[in-house]
């Protein structure tokens, strides 16, 4: 296979952190495998294959990767049958740490269970089993809350259900549980949920920061797209007749990006209008339909962002603040119930001596994040390099 210049850069770079971001099927995994092979077969400073930690998204991907690496080693060995390094590598490949993130975490836990007081006879429960157990816990927690019938709970149910059955509440709690579990510290995540709505000890309203932060990200993305759309109008055979509209769009987004504070942005959004596109003159120069289509798609997504923001910023600050204040009680109660679910579900799993995928991650973090740092240092010193394929599918815990 002939690698492109860009691929070669990623393959050959050394001694630096590397993030390779490219479309599906563009050859990221191929680059990763080639990079490892070259380091293992390097003549000057070869690295043993088991000194790499490679995390893949699925077990099948891990197996495929091992096979490819083994094949490269075998190919090399057929040229140098007596090379000691190659013989060793062929033997090591089978124990190479090429695995899913859960496979790695589980390995850490099995080797260090005593450090966190885990019963070594634990079993990994499969997803189906966990789903059933969790659904049971959620149901029981809701039942108990009904029995207790606190004002906060009744109020929340009224707010959320609005005529629907409880399955809505179960779904919300399930999501809250899953979200909190995808944070390294679930309890802190729940605290932050409440804090996002409260002003405690803060001069400005916290939710305003959240709104403005979100708007800032959306506008930055819209800005990139508008700039790209403008470029397209200037390309050879590009839809030149849209150039004035494209410049207008870009100015509009730039002006929105300049806004400081809720009221200013709200005002600018209210006045933000997109100009109409001019038609191509009948006898004007040729325009490529593909480029025209690309321009249209970009412009649509820019418009969508502005439309979305107009909705988000439709209410005056005071009114929005009042509504968000009213939500606070609901959020408090939801986080309280999620906390109950976390506790009861953990207790149930402890009784059965099972762990689920989220536990595997959290337990691994407890081992590697221990204050003394001894175990973490062992892994750090052992591995030459760490690779993660399909990084975008990781959550904060895996990070
Ligand atoms: N430079 C290249 N020349 C030819 N084929 C390539 C090249 N780079 C990658 N491929 C092939 O393209 C396909 C997709 O590559 P892959 O690494 O799986 O992509 P990604 O991981 O980015 O989704 C694979 O079959 C791979 O062998
Ligand atoms: Mg890939």
Coordinates of C-alpha atoms and ligand atoms in Angstrom, one line a residue:
X1 CA 0.0 0.0 0.0
X2 CA 1.2 3.5 -0.9
X3 CA 0.6 5.9 2.0
X4 CA -0.1 9.5 1.3
X5 CA 2.2 12.3 2.5
X6 CA -0.2 13.1 5.4
X7 CA -0.5 9.5 6.4
X8 CA 3.3 9.2 6.4
X9 CA 3.5 12.1 8.7
X10 CA 1.3 10.4 11.3
X11 CA 3.2 7.2 10.8
X12 CA 6.7 8.6 11.2
X13 CA 6.2 11.3 13.9
X14 CA 8.0 10.5 17.2
X15 CA 8.1 11.7 20.7
X16 CA 4.9 13.8 20.7
X17 CA 1.2 13.4 21.3
X18 CA -0.7 12.9 18.2
X19 CA -4.4 13.2 17.4
X20 CA -5.4 11.9 14.0
X21 CA -8.8 13.2 12.9
X22 CA -10.1 12.2 9.5
X23 CA -13.2 10.8 7.9
X24 CA -14.4 7.2 8.2
X25 CA -12.5 4.9 5.8
X26 CA -9.7 7.5 5.2
X27 CA -7.1 5.2 6.7
X28 CA -6.6 6.1 10.3
X29 CA -6.5 2.5 11.6
X30 CA -4.2 1.6 8.7
X31 CA -1.9 4.4 9.8
X32 CA -2.0 3.2 13.4
X33 CA -1.1 -0.3 12.5
X34 CA 1.7 0.7 10.2
X35 CA 3.1 3.0 12.9
X36 CA 3.2 0.2 15.3
X37 CA 4.7 -2.3 12.8
X38 CA 7.5 0.2 11.9
X39 CA 8.4 0.8 15.5
X40 CA 8.5 -2.9 16.2
X41 CA 10.6 -3.6 13.1
X42 CA 12.8 -0.5 13.5
X43 CA 16.4 -1.4 13.0
X44 CA 18.0 1.2 15.3
X45 CA 15.7 1.2 18.3
X46 CA 13.1 -1.6 18.0
X47 CA 10.3 -1.7 20.6
X48 CA 8.8 -5.0 21.9
X49 CA 5.2 -5.3 20.7
X50 CA 3.9 -5.8 24.3
X51 CA 5.2 -2.4 25.2
X52 CA 2.3 -0.7 23.3
X53 CA -1.1 -0.3 24.7
X54 CA -3.6 -0.2 21.9
X55 CA -7.3 0.4 22.6
X56 CA -9.8 -0.5 19.9
X57 CA -13.5 -0.1 19.8
X58 CA -14.4 -3.8 19.4
X59 CA -12.9 -7.1 20.2
X60 CA -13.0 -8.0 16.5
X61 CA -11.0 -4.9 15.7
X62 CA -8.4 -5.9 18.3
X63 CA -8.1 -9.4 16.7
X64 CA -7.8 -8.0 13.2
X65 CA -5.0 -5.6 14.4
X66 CA -3.1 -8.4 16.0
X67 CA -3.4 -10.5 12.9
X68 CA -2.1 -7.7 10.7
X69 CA 0.9 -7.0 13.0
X70 CA 1.7 -10.7 13.2
X71 CA 1.6 -11.0 9.4
X72 CA 4.0 -8.1 9.1
X73 CA 6.3 -9.7 11.6
X74 CA 6.1 -13.1 9.9
X75 CA 6.8 -11.5 6.5
X76 CA 9.9 -9.9 8.0
X77 CA 10.9 -13.2 9.6
X78 CA 10.8 -15.1 6.3
X79 CA 13.5 -12.7 5.1
X80 CA 15.6 -13.0 8.3
X81 CA 14.7 -16.4 9.8
X82 CA 17.3 -16.3 12.6
X83 CA 16.7 -12.7 13.8
X84 CA 16.2 -13.0 17.6
X85 CA 14.1 -9.8 17.9
X86 CA 11.7 -11.1 15.3
X87 CA 11.3 -14.5 16.9
X88 CA 10.6 -12.8 20.2
X89 CA 8.0 -10.5 18.6
X90 CA 6.1 -13.3 17.0
X91 CA 5.8 -15.0 20.4
X92 CA 4.9 -11.7 22.1
X93 CA 2.1 -10.7 19.7
X94 CA -0.3 -13.1 21.3
X95 CA 0.0 -11.3 24.6
X96 CA 0.2 -7.9 23.1
X97 CA -2.0 -5.4 24.9
X98 CA -4.2 -4.8 21.9
X99 CA -7.7 -4.8 23.4
X100 CA -10.9 -2.9 24.0
X101 CA -11.0 -0.2 26.6
X102 CA -13.0 -2.6 28.8
X103 CA -10.6 -5.4 28.2
X104 CA -7.7 -3.2 29.4
X105 CA -9.7 -2.0 32.5
X106 CA -10.6 -5.5 33.4
X107 CA -7.0 -6.5 33.2
X108 CA -6.0 -3.7 35.5
X109 CA -8.8 -4.7 38.0
X110 CA -7.9 -8.5 37.9
X111 CA -4.3 -7.6 38.7
X112 CA -5.0 -5.1 41.4
X113 CA -8.3 -6.1 43.0
X114 CA -6.8 -6.1 46.5
X115 CA -6.0 -2.4 46.2
X116 CA -9.7 -1.5 46.1
X117 CA -11.0 -4.3 48.4
X118 CA -12.8 -6.1 45.5
X119 CA -13.8 -9.7 45.9
X120 CA -11.6 -11.5 43.2
X121 CA -14.5 -13.9 42.4
X122 CA -16.5 -11.1 40.8
X123 CA -18.2 -11.7 37.5
X124 CA -18.8 -9.3 34.7
X125 CA -22.6 -9.1 34.1
X126 CA -23.7 -8.8 30.5
X127 CA -25.6 -5.8 29.3
X128 CA -29.0 -7.5 29.1
X129 CA -28.8 -8.7 32.7
X130 CA -27.7 -5.3 33.9
X131 CA -30.6 -3.6 32.0
X132 CA -33.1 -5.8 33.8
X133 CA -31.5 -5.3 37.2
X134 CA -31.3 -1.5 36.7
X135 CA -34.9 -1.3 35.5
X136 CA -36.0 -3.1 38.7
X137 CA -34.1 -0.6 40.8
X138 CA -35.5 2.4 39.0
X139 CA -39.1 1.0 39.4
X140 CA -38.5 0.4 43.2
X141 CA -37.1 3.9 43.7
X142 CA -40.0 5.5 42.0
X143 CA -42.5 3.3 44.0
X144 CA -40.8 4.3 47.2
X145 CA -40.9 8.0 46.3
X146 CA -44.7 7.7 45.7
X147 CA -45.2 6.1 49.0
X148 CA -43.3 8.9 50.8
X149 CA -45.2 11.4 48.6
X150 CA -43.1 14.4 49.4
X151 CA -44.2 17.8 48.0
X152 CA -41.0 18.0 45.9
X153 CA -41.7 14.6 44.4
X154 CA -45.4 15.3 43.6
X155 CA -44.5 18.6 42.2
X156 CA -41.8 17.0 39.9
X157 CA -44.2 14.4 38.7
X158 CA -46.8 17.0 37.8
X159 CA -44.1 19.1 36.0
X160 CA -42.7 16.2 34.0
X161 CA -45.6 13.9 33.2
X162 CA -48.2 16.4 32.1
X163 CA -50.7 13.6 31.4
X164 CA -48.3 11.0 30.4
X165 CA -47.6 7.8 32.3
X166 CA -44.6 7.1 34.5
X167 CA -42.6 5.5 31.8
X168 CA -41.5 9.1 31.0
X169 CA -40.0 9.4 34.5
X170 CA -38.3 6.1 34.3
X171 CA -36.8 7.0 31.0
X172 CA -35.5 10.4 32.4
X173 CA -34.0 8.7 35.4
X174 CA -32.4 6.1 33.3
X175 CA -30.8 8.8 31.2
X176 CA -29.7 10.7 34.3
X177 CA -28.2 7.6 35.7
X178 CA -26.3 6.8 32.4
X179 CA -25.1 10.4 32.1
X180 CA -23.8 10.5 35.6
X181 CA -22.0 7.2 35.1
X182 CA -20.2 8.5 32.1
X183 CA -18.6 11.1 34.4
X184 CA -15.5 10.0 36.4
X185 CA -17.3 11.2 39.5
X186 CA -21.0 10.6 39.2
X187 CA -22.0 12.3 42.5
X188 CA -20.2 15.4 41.5
X189 CA -21.9 15.3 38.1
X190 CA -25.2 15.3 39.9
X191 CA -24.2 18.2 42.1
X192 CA -23.2 20.1 39.0
X193 CA -26.7 19.5 37.5
X194 CA -28.2 21.4 40.4
X195 CA -25.6 24.1 40.5
X196 CA -26.2 24.9 36.8
X197 CA -29.5 26.3 37.9
X198 CA -28.6 28.1 41.1
X199 CA -26.8 31.3 41.8
X200 CA -25.2 30.3 45.1
X201 CA -22.4 32.6 45.8
X202 CA -22.3 33.9 42.3
X203 CA -23.0 37.4 41.1
X204 CA -24.2 36.5 37.6
X205 CA -26.7 33.8 36.9
X206 CA -25.0 30.5 36.2
X207 CA -27.4 29.5 33.5
X208 CA -26.6 32.6 31.5
X209 CA -23.0 31.4 31.2
X210 CA -24.2 28.0 30.0
X211 CA -26.4 29.6 27.4
X212 CA -23.7 31.9 26.2
X213 CA -21.1 29.2 26.2
X214 CA -23.4 26.9 24.1
X215 CA -24.2 29.8 21.7
X216 CA -20.5 30.6 21.4
X217 CA -19.7 27.0 20.3
X218 CA -22.6 26.9 17.8
X219 CA -21.6 30.3 16.3
X220 CA -17.9 29.2 16.0
X221 CA -19.1 26.2 14.0
X222 CA -21.5 28.3 11.9
X223 CA -18.6 30.8 11.3
X224 CA -16.4 28.0 9.8
X225 CA -19.2 26.9 7.6
X226 CA -20.1 30.4 6.4
X227 CA -16.5 31.0 5.6
X228 CA -16.2 27.8 3.7
X229 CA -19.5 28.6 1.8
X230 CA -18.0 31.9 0.8
X231 CA -14.8 30.2 -0.4
X232 CA -16.9 27.9 -2.6
X233 CA -18.6 30.9 -4.3
X234 CA -15.1 32.0 -5.3
X235 CA -13.8 28.7 -6.6
X236 CA -13.5 28.0 -10.4
X237 CA -17.0 27.0 -11.6
X238 CA -18.3 27.9 -8.1
X239 CA -21.8 29.5 -7.7
X240 CA -20.4 33.1 -8.0
X241 CA -23.9 34.6 -8.1
X242 CA -24.2 33.7 -4.4
X243 CA -21.1 35.6 -3.4
X244 CA -22.9 38.7 -2.1
X245 CA -25.2 36.5 0.1
X246 CA -22.3 34.5 1.3
X247 CA -20.4 37.6 2.4
X248 CA -23.6 38.8 4.1
X249 CA -24.0 35.6 6.0
X250 CA -20.4 35.7 7.2
X251 CA -20.8 39.3 8.4
X252 CA -24.0 38.4 10.2
X253 CA -22.4 35.5 12.0
X254 CA -19.3 37.6 12.8
X255 CA -21.6 40.3 14.3
X256 CA -23.4 37.7 16.4
X257 CA -20.0 36.3 17.6
X258 CA -19.0 39.8 18.8
X259 CA -22.1 40.1 21.1
X260 CA -21.4 40.2 24.8
X261 CA -24.1 39.2 27.3
X262 CA -27.6 37.8 27.0
X263 CA -29.5 40.9 26.1
X264 CA -27.1 42.0 23.4
X265 CA -27.1 38.6 21.7
X266 CA -30.9 38.4 22.1
X267 CA -31.2 41.8 20.4
X268 CA -28.9 40.9 17.6
X269 CA -30.6 37.6 17.0
X270 CA -34.0 39.2 16.8
X271 CA -32.7 41.4 14.0
X272 CA -30.7 38.8 12.2
X273 CA -32.1 38.1 8.7
X274 CA -30.6 36.2 5.8
X275 CA -30.7 37.8 2.4
X276 CA -32.3 36.0 -0.5
X277 CA -30.0 34.3 -3.0
X278 CA -29.8 35.8 -6.5
X279 CA -30.5 33.6 -9.5
X280 CA -27.8 32.9 -12.0
X281 CA -28.1 35.1 -15.1
X282 CA -29.3 33.0 -18.0
X283 CA -26.2 33.7 -20.1
X284 CA -23.8 33.8 -17.1
X285 CA -20.7 31.6 -16.8
X286 CA -21.0 27.9 -16.2
X287 CA -21.6 26.8 -12.6
X288 CA -20.8 23.3 -11.3
X289 CA -23.9 21.7 -9.7
X290 CA -21.8 19.9 -7.1
X291 CA -20.3 23.1 -5.8
X292 CA -23.7 24.7 -5.8
X293 CA -25.1 21.8 -3.8
X294 CA -22.2 22.0 -1.3
X295 CA -22.8 25.7 -0.9
X296 CA -26.5 25.2 -0.3
X297 CA -25.9 22.5 2.4
X298 CA -23.5 24.7 4.2
X299 CA -25.8 27.7 4.1
X300 CA -28.7 25.7 5.4
X301 CA -26.8 24.5 8.4
X302 CA -25.7 28.1 9.1
X303 CA -29.3 29.2 8.9
X304 CA -30.3 26.3 11.2
X305 CA -27.9 27.5 13.9
X306 CA -29.4 31.0 13.8
X307 CA -32.9 29.6 13.9
X308 CA -32.1 27.5 16.9
X309 CA -30.4 30.4 18.7
X310 CA -33.4 32.6 18.0
X311 CA -35.5 30.1 19.9
X312 CA -33.1 29.7 22.8
X313 CA -32.9 33.5 23.2
X314 CA -36.5 34.3 22.5
X315 CA -37.4 35.2 26.1
X316 CA -36.3 38.3 28.0
X317 CA -33.6 37.6 30.6
X318 CA -36.0 38.1 33.6
X319 CA -38.6 35.7 32.2
X320 CA -36.1 33.1 31.3
X321 CA -34.6 33.4 34.8
X322 CA -38.1 32.9 36.3
X323 CA -38.7 29.8 34.3
X324 CA -35.4 28.3 35.0
X325 CA -35.8 29.0 38.7
X326 CA -39.1 27.0 38.6
X327 CA -37.2 24.1 37.1
X328 CA -34.8 24.0 40.0
X329 CA -37.1 22.0 42.3
X330 CA -37.6 19.5 39.6
X331 CA -33.9 19.1 39.0
X332 CA -33.2 18.8 42.7
X333 CA -35.7 16.0 43.0
X334 CA -34.4 14.2 39.9
X335 CA -30.8 14.3 41.1
X336 CA -31.9 13.0 44.5
X337 CA -33.7 10.1 42.9
X338 CA -30.7 9.4 40.6
X339 CA -28.5 9.3 43.7
X340 CA -30.9 6.7 45.2
X341 CA -30.7 4.6 42.1
X342 CA -26.9 4.8 42.1
X343 CA -26.8 3.6 45.7
X344 CA -29.4 0.8 45.5
X345 CA -28.0 -0.5 42.2
X346 CA -24.5 -0.6 43.6
X347 CA -25.7 -2.4 46.7
X348 CA -27.5 -5.0 44.5
X349 CA -24.4 -5.6 42.3
X350 CA -22.3 -5.9 45.4
X351 CA -24.7 -8.5 46.8
X352 CA -24.5 -10.5 43.6
X353 CA -20.8 -9.9 43.3
X354 CA -21.1 -8.6 39.7
X355 CA -19.7 -5.6 38.0
X356 CA -21.1 -3.9 34.8
X357 CA -19.2 -2.0 32.1
X358 CA -19.5 1.3 33.9
X359 CA -18.1 -0.3 37.1
X360 CA -15.2 -1.7 35.2
X361 CA -14.3 1.8 34.1
X362 CA -14.8 3.4 37.5
X363 CA -12.9 0.7 39.4
X364 CA -10.0 1.0 37.0
X365 CA -9.9 4.7 37.6
X366 CA -9.9 4.1 41.3
X367 CA -6.8 1.9 40.9
X368 CA -5.0 4.1 38.5
X369 CA -6.0 7.3 40.2
X370 CA -5.0 6.2 43.7
X371 CA -3.3 8.9 45.6
X372 CA 0.0 7.1 46.0
X373 CA 0.3 6.9 42.2
X374 CA 2.3 3.6 42.4
X375 CA 0.2 1.5 40.1
X376 CA -0.3 4.3 37.6
X377 CA 3.4 4.8 37.5
X378 CA 4.0 1.1 36.8
X379 CA 1.8 1.3 33.8
X380 CA 3.2 4.6 32.7
X381 CA 6.8 3.2 32.9
X382 CA 5.9 -0.1 31.2
X383 CA 4.2 1.3 28.1
X384 CA 6.2 2.9 25.5
X385 CA 3.2 4.4 23.7
X386 CA -0.6 4.3 24.1
X387 CA -2.9 4.3 21.2
X388 CA -6.7 4.8 21.1
X389 CA -8.5 3.9 17.8
X390 CA -12.0 5.5 17.5
X391 CA -11.3 8.1 20.2
X392 CA -14.5 10.0 19.4
X393 CA -16.6 7.2 21.0
X394 CA -15.0 7.6 24.4
X395 CA -16.7 9.3 27.3
X396 CA -15.2 11.3 30.1
X397 CA -14.5 8.3 32.2
X398 CA -12.6 6.6 29.5
X399 CA -10.6 9.8 29.0
Ligands
LIG1 N1 -2.9 5.2 1.3 C1 -3.8 4.2 1.1 N2 -3.8 3.5 -0.1 C2 -4.7 2.5 -0.4 N3 -5.6 2.0 0.5 C3 -5.6 2.6 1.8 C4 -4.7 3.7 2.1 N4 -5.0 4.1 3.4 C5 -6.0 3.2 3.8 N5 -6.4 2.4 2.8 C6 -7.4 1.3 2.9 O1 -8.7 2.0 3.1 C7 -9.5 1.2 3.9 C8 -10.0 1.9 5.1 O2 -8.9 2.2 6.0 P1 -9.1 2.3 7.6 O3 -7.7 2.4 8.1 O4 -9.9 1.2 8.1 O5 -9.9 3.7 7.7 P2 -10.4 4.4 9.1 O6 -9.8 3.7 10.2 O7 -9.9 5.8 8.9 O8 -11.9 4.3 9.0 C9 -8.7 0.0 4.4 O9 -9.0 -1.1 3.5 C10 -7.2 0.4 4.1 O10 -6.4 -0.7 3.8
LIG2 MG1 -10.7 2.8 11.8

